[in-house]
Coordinates of C-alpha atoms and ligand atoms in Angstrom, one line a residue:
M140 CA 0.9 -16.7 -10.6
T141 CA -0.4 -13.7 -8.7
Q142 CA 1.7 -11.7 -6.2
E143 CA 1.1 -9.4 -3.3
R144 CA 1.0 -5.8 -4.5
Q145 CA 1.3 -3.0 -1.9
N146 CA -1.4 -0.4 -2.4
L147 CA -0.4 3.1 -3.6
I148 CA -2.4 6.2 -2.9
V149 CA -1.5 9.2 -5.0
A150 CA -2.7 12.8 -4.3
N151 CA -3.0 14.9 -7.4
W152 CA -3.4 18.5 -6.2
K153 CA -3.8 19.7 -9.7
M154 CA -3.4 23.5 -10.0
N155 CA -4.4 24.1 -6.4
G156 CA -2.4 25.2 -3.4
A157 CA -0.3 27.9 -1.8
F158 CA 2.5 27.6 0.7
E159 CA 0.0 28.0 3.5
M160 CA -2.3 25.2 2.2
A161 CA 0.7 22.9 1.6
N162 CA 1.8 23.4 5.2
S163 CA -1.5 22.8 6.9
L164 CA -2.8 20.0 4.6
L165 CA 0.5 18.1 4.8
E166 CA 0.7 18.4 8.5
E167 CA -2.7 16.9 8.9
V168 CA -2.1 14.2 6.4
L169 CA 1.3 13.2 7.9
N170 CA -0.2 13.1 11.4
G171 CA -3.3 11.3 10.3
T172 CA -1.5 8.5 8.4
R173 CA 1.6 8.1 10.6
Q174 CA 0.2 5.1 12.4
F175 CA -0.6 3.2 9.1
K176 CA 2.0 0.7 8.1
S177 CA 0.7 0.9 4.5
P178 CA -0.2 2.1 1.9
S179 CA 2.6 4.0 0.2
I180 CA 1.5 7.6 -0.3
V181 CA 2.6 10.0 -3.1
I182 CA 1.9 13.8 -3.0
C183 CA 1.9 15.5 -6.3
P184 CA 1.7 19.3 -5.8
P185 CA 2.2 21.9 -8.6
F186 CA 5.8 22.2 -9.8
V187 CA 6.5 25.4 -7.9
Y188 CA 5.7 23.7 -4.5
L189 CA 7.7 20.5 -5.1
Q190 CA 10.8 21.5 -3.3
H191 CA 8.8 22.9 -0.4
V192 CA 6.7 19.7 -0.1
A193 CA 9.9 17.7 -0.4
Q194 CA 11.2 19.4 2.7
L195 CA 8.0 18.9 4.6
I196 CA 7.8 15.1 4.0
E197 CA 11.6 14.5 4.2
S198 CA 11.6 12.4 7.3
N199 CA 8.5 10.4 6.5
S200 CA 9.4 7.1 4.8
S201 CA 5.9 6.1 3.6
V202 CA 5.3 9.4 1.8
S203 CA 7.0 10.2 -1.5
L204 CA 7.0 13.2 -3.8
G205 CA 5.5 13.1 -7.3
A206 CA 5.0 15.6 -10.2
Q207 CA 1.9 16.0 -12.3
N208 CA 3.7 16.1 -15.7
C209 CA 7.1 16.4 -17.3
S210 CA 8.5 17.1 -20.8
E211 CA 9.5 14.2 -23.0
H212 CA 12.8 16.1 -23.8
S213 CA 15.8 16.0 -21.5
A214 CA 16.9 19.6 -22.0
G215 CA 16.9 22.5 -24.5
A216 CA 14.8 25.2 -26.0
Y217 CA 11.4 24.2 -24.6
T218 CA 10.2 27.3 -22.8
G219 CA 8.0 26.6 -19.8
E220 CA 8.7 22.9 -19.7
V221 CA 10.2 20.8 -16.9
S222 CA 12.3 17.7 -17.5
S223 CA 12.4 14.4 -15.6
N224 CA 16.0 15.2 -14.7
M225 CA 14.9 18.3 -12.9
L226 CA 12.1 16.5 -11.2
K227 CA 14.6 13.9 -9.9
D228 CA 16.9 16.8 -8.7
V229 CA 14.1 18.1 -6.5
G230 CA 13.4 14.7 -5.0
C231 CA 10.5 13.3 -7.1
Q232 CA 10.2 9.6 -7.3
Y233 CA 7.0 9.5 -9.3
V234 CA 5.6 11.5 -12.3
I235 CA 2.0 11.4 -13.5
C236 CA 1.8 11.4 -17.2
G237 CA -1.0 11.4 -19.8
H238 CA -3.6 12.7 -17.4
S239 CA -6.8 13.2 -19.3
E240 CA -6.8 16.9 -18.5
R241 CA -3.4 17.2 -20.3
R242 CA -4.6 15.0 -23.2
Q243 CA -7.7 17.3 -23.5
Y244 CA -6.3 20.8 -22.8
N245 CA -2.7 20.4 -24.0
G246 CA -3.4 18.0 -26.9
E247 CA -1.1 15.2 -25.6
T248 CA -1.3 12.2 -27.8
D249 CA -0.7 8.5 -27.0
E250 CA 2.7 8.9 -28.6
D251 CA 3.6 11.9 -26.4
V252 CA 2.5 10.1 -23.3
A253 CA 4.7 7.1 -24.3
Q254 CA 7.7 9.3 -24.9
K255 CA 7.2 11.0 -21.5
A256 CA 6.9 7.6 -19.8
I257 CA 10.2 6.5 -21.4
S258 CA 12.0 9.7 -20.3
I259 CA 10.7 9.2 -16.7
I260 CA 11.9 5.6 -16.6
D261 CA 15.2 6.7 -18.0
R262 CA 15.7 8.8 -14.9
Q263 CA 14.9 5.9 -12.7
L264 CA 11.6 7.5 -11.7
T265 CA 8.2 5.8 -11.8
P266 CA 5.7 7.0 -14.4
I267 CA 2.0 6.9 -13.4
V268 CA 0.5 6.6 -16.8
C269 CA -3.2 7.6 -17.0
V270 CA -5.6 5.9 -19.4
G271 CA -9.4 6.2 -19.6
E272 CA -12.4 6.5 -21.9
T273 CA -14.9 9.3 -22.4
L274 CA -18.6 8.9 -21.5
N275 CA -19.4 8.8 -25.2
E276 CA -16.8 6.0 -25.8
R277 CA -18.2 4.0 -22.9
Q278 CA -21.8 4.4 -24.0
S279 CA -21.0 3.3 -27.5
G280 CA -19.2 0.2 -26.3
K281 CA -15.7 1.3 -27.1
T282 CA -14.1 1.2 -23.7
D283 CA -12.0 -1.8 -24.3
L284 CA -10.8 -0.6 -27.7
V285 CA -9.8 2.8 -26.2
I286 CA -8.0 1.3 -23.2
E287 CA -6.2 -1.3 -25.4
R288 CA -5.0 1.4 -27.8
Q289 CA -3.7 3.6 -24.9
I290 CA -1.9 0.6 -23.2
D291 CA -0.5 -0.8 -26.5
S292 CA 1.0 2.6 -27.3
I293 CA 3.0 2.4 -24.0
L294 CA 3.9 -1.3 -24.5
E295 CA 5.1 -0.6 -28.1
H296 CA 7.6 1.9 -26.8
C297 CA 8.8 0.0 -23.8
E298 CA 11.5 -2.7 -23.8
K299 CA 10.1 -5.8 -22.2
Q300 CA 12.4 -5.2 -19.2
L301 CA 11.1 -1.7 -18.6
V302 CA 7.4 -2.6 -18.4
D303 CA 7.6 -3.6 -14.8
R304 CA 8.8 0.0 -13.9
I305 CA 5.4 1.5 -14.9
T306 CA 2.3 2.2 -12.8
I307 CA -1.0 2.6 -14.6
A308 CA -3.9 4.7 -13.4
Y309 CA -7.3 3.8 -14.9
E310 CA -9.3 7.1 -14.8
P311 CA -12.6 7.0 -16.7
I312 CA -12.9 10.6 -17.9
W313 CA -16.6 10.7 -17.0
A314 CA -15.7 10.0 -13.4
I315 CA -13.1 12.6 -12.9
G316 CA -14.3 15.5 -10.7
T317 CA -17.9 14.6 -11.4
G318 CA -18.8 12.9 -8.1
R319 CA -19.8 9.8 -10.2
S320 CA -17.3 7.1 -9.5
A321 CA -17.1 4.0 -11.6
T322 CA -18.7 1.0 -9.8
P323 CA -16.2 -1.4 -8.3
E324 CA -17.2 -3.9 -10.9
Q325 CA -16.6 -1.5 -13.8
A326 CA -13.2 -0.6 -12.4
Q327 CA -12.3 -4.3 -11.9
E328 CA -13.3 -5.2 -15.5
V329 CA -11.0 -2.5 -17.0
H330 CA -8.2 -3.2 -14.6
H331 CA -8.3 -6.9 -15.5
L332 CA -8.2 -6.0 -19.2
I333 CA -5.2 -3.8 -18.6
R334 CA -3.4 -6.5 -16.7
N335 CA -4.1 -9.0 -19.4
R336 CA -2.8 -6.6 -22.0
I337 CA 0.4 -6.2 -20.2
A338 CA 0.7 -9.9 -19.9
T339 CA 0.9 -10.2 -23.7
L340 CA 4.4 -8.6 -23.3
S341 CA 5.4 -9.9 -19.9
Q342 CA 3.5 -12.1 -17.4
S343 CA 5.7 -11.1 -14.5
A344 CA 5.4 -7.4 -15.3
A345 CA 1.6 -7.9 -15.4
D346 CA 1.6 -9.7 -12.1
G347 CA 3.7 -6.9 -10.4
C348 CA 2.2 -3.9 -12.1
R349 CA 0.3 -1.6 -9.8
I350 CA -3.0 -0.5 -11.5
L351 CA -4.6 2.4 -9.7
Y352 CA -8.2 3.6 -10.0
G353 CA -9.0 7.3 -10.2
G354 CA -12.3 9.2 -10.6
S355 CA -14.3 10.7 -7.7
V356 CA -12.7 8.5 -5.0
T357 CA -13.7 9.6 -1.5
G358 CA -13.4 8.4 2.0
E359 CA -16.8 6.8 1.6
N360 CA -16.3 4.8 -1.6
A361 CA -12.6 3.9 -1.5
A362 CA -12.9 0.7 0.4
E363 CA -15.2 -0.9 -2.1
V364 CA -13.1 -0.2 -5.1
L365 CA -9.9 -1.1 -3.3
G366 CA -11.5 -4.4 -2.5
Q367 CA -11.3 -5.5 -6.1
I368 CA -8.6 -8.0 -6.9
D369 CA -6.9 -5.9 -9.7
V370 CA -7.1 -2.5 -8.0
D371 CA -3.8 -1.6 -6.3
G372 CA -4.5 1.8 -5.1
C373 CA -6.1 5.1 -6.1
L374 CA -5.2 8.4 -7.8
V375 CA -7.1 11.0 -5.9
G376 CA -7.9 14.5 -7.1
G377 CA -10.6 16.5 -5.2
A378 CA -10.5 14.5 -2.1
S379 CA -6.7 14.8 -1.8
L380 CA -7.3 18.5 -0.9
K381 CA -9.3 17.6 2.2
A382 CA -7.1 16.0 4.9
A383 CA -9.9 14.0 6.6
Q384 CA -11.1 12.5 3.3
F385 CA -7.6 11.7 2.1
I386 CA -6.7 10.1 5.5
E387 CA -9.9 7.9 5.2
I388 CA -8.8 6.8 1.7
C389 CA -5.4 5.8 3.1
R390 CA -7.0 4.0 6.0
A391 CA -9.1 2.0 3.5
A392 CA -6.0 1.1 1.6
Q393 CA -4.1 -0.5 4.5
R394 CA -3.2 -4.2 3.8
Ligands
PEP659 C1 -7.8 13.1 -11.1 O1 -7.9 14.2 -11.5 O2 -6.8 12.4 -11.3 C2 -9.0 12.7 -10.3 C3 -9.1 11.4 -10.1 O3 -9.8 13.6 -9.8 P1 -11.0 13.4 -8.8 O4 -10.6 12.5 -7.7 O5 -11.4 14.8 -8.3 O6 -12.1 12.8 -9.6

C-alpha cells in the first residue's frame, strides 16, 4: 500500500558561504518560502556556520538545520572530526552522509557510510544517505548493481525497525554540478529500484521512506522530476546558493 510522503527539499551549500552570504541568502529564502505550506526545507551549511544558521531559522517551523557530514565515532582522538552528538547539540535534525564528493575525495566506503548512518540514527537525527553511479558505470549497464550494493550495505547494518528513519538521496555522479540532470524517467527508474530494495527488509519502511533526487536540479527542471511517483524531494547543490532558484524549486515541491 502506498502512502502520502511529504516532499523534502535539502540545500547543500557545500564549502561555500560566509556570514554575510548566510544572512542575505537565508533572509531571501525564508521570505520567499514563508507562504508555502510545504515542502519541508533543510539548510546544510558548512559546520562553522551551523550555529549561526540555527539562530536565523529558529522561529521558522518548516525550515530545519542539517550538516553535510559527521564522524562515525561518538567522541575521542579524531582530530578535525565532528560527531553526531555535537551536531545535535547545535540544533541539527538531518545529516547528509556518503555524498559522492566525500566518497571520491575522502575515500569513504559503503561500510563507512553505513556506520555514519547508524551513528546519526543513534542520536535521533535523520541521515540523508547519498547513493549514485558514475557515468562509466551507467554506460556499461551497471547502474542497478551499484545502487543495490550501496543500498544493501545500509540495510545490512540497520535493524529492521531503524530503516524507516533513513532518507535516501539518489545522486547520479555524472549529474552533480554538471548542468546535465537525469531525465525524470531515469530518476524514477532508480528510485523505484531503491524502494523495492528497501521493501525486501520492510514494506512499511519502503512505503514511508523519502527518496530524494539530486543532480543539477534547478527552478526550471524541478517540477518534472518531482512529478515522478517515487521522487519525494530534491537534494540541491548549486541552485541552493541562488535564492530565486531555490525558492522556485520549493514552489515546485508544494503538495
Ligand atoms: C549535490 O552536490 O548534492 C548536488 C546535487 O549538486 P548540484 O545540484 O549542484 O548538482
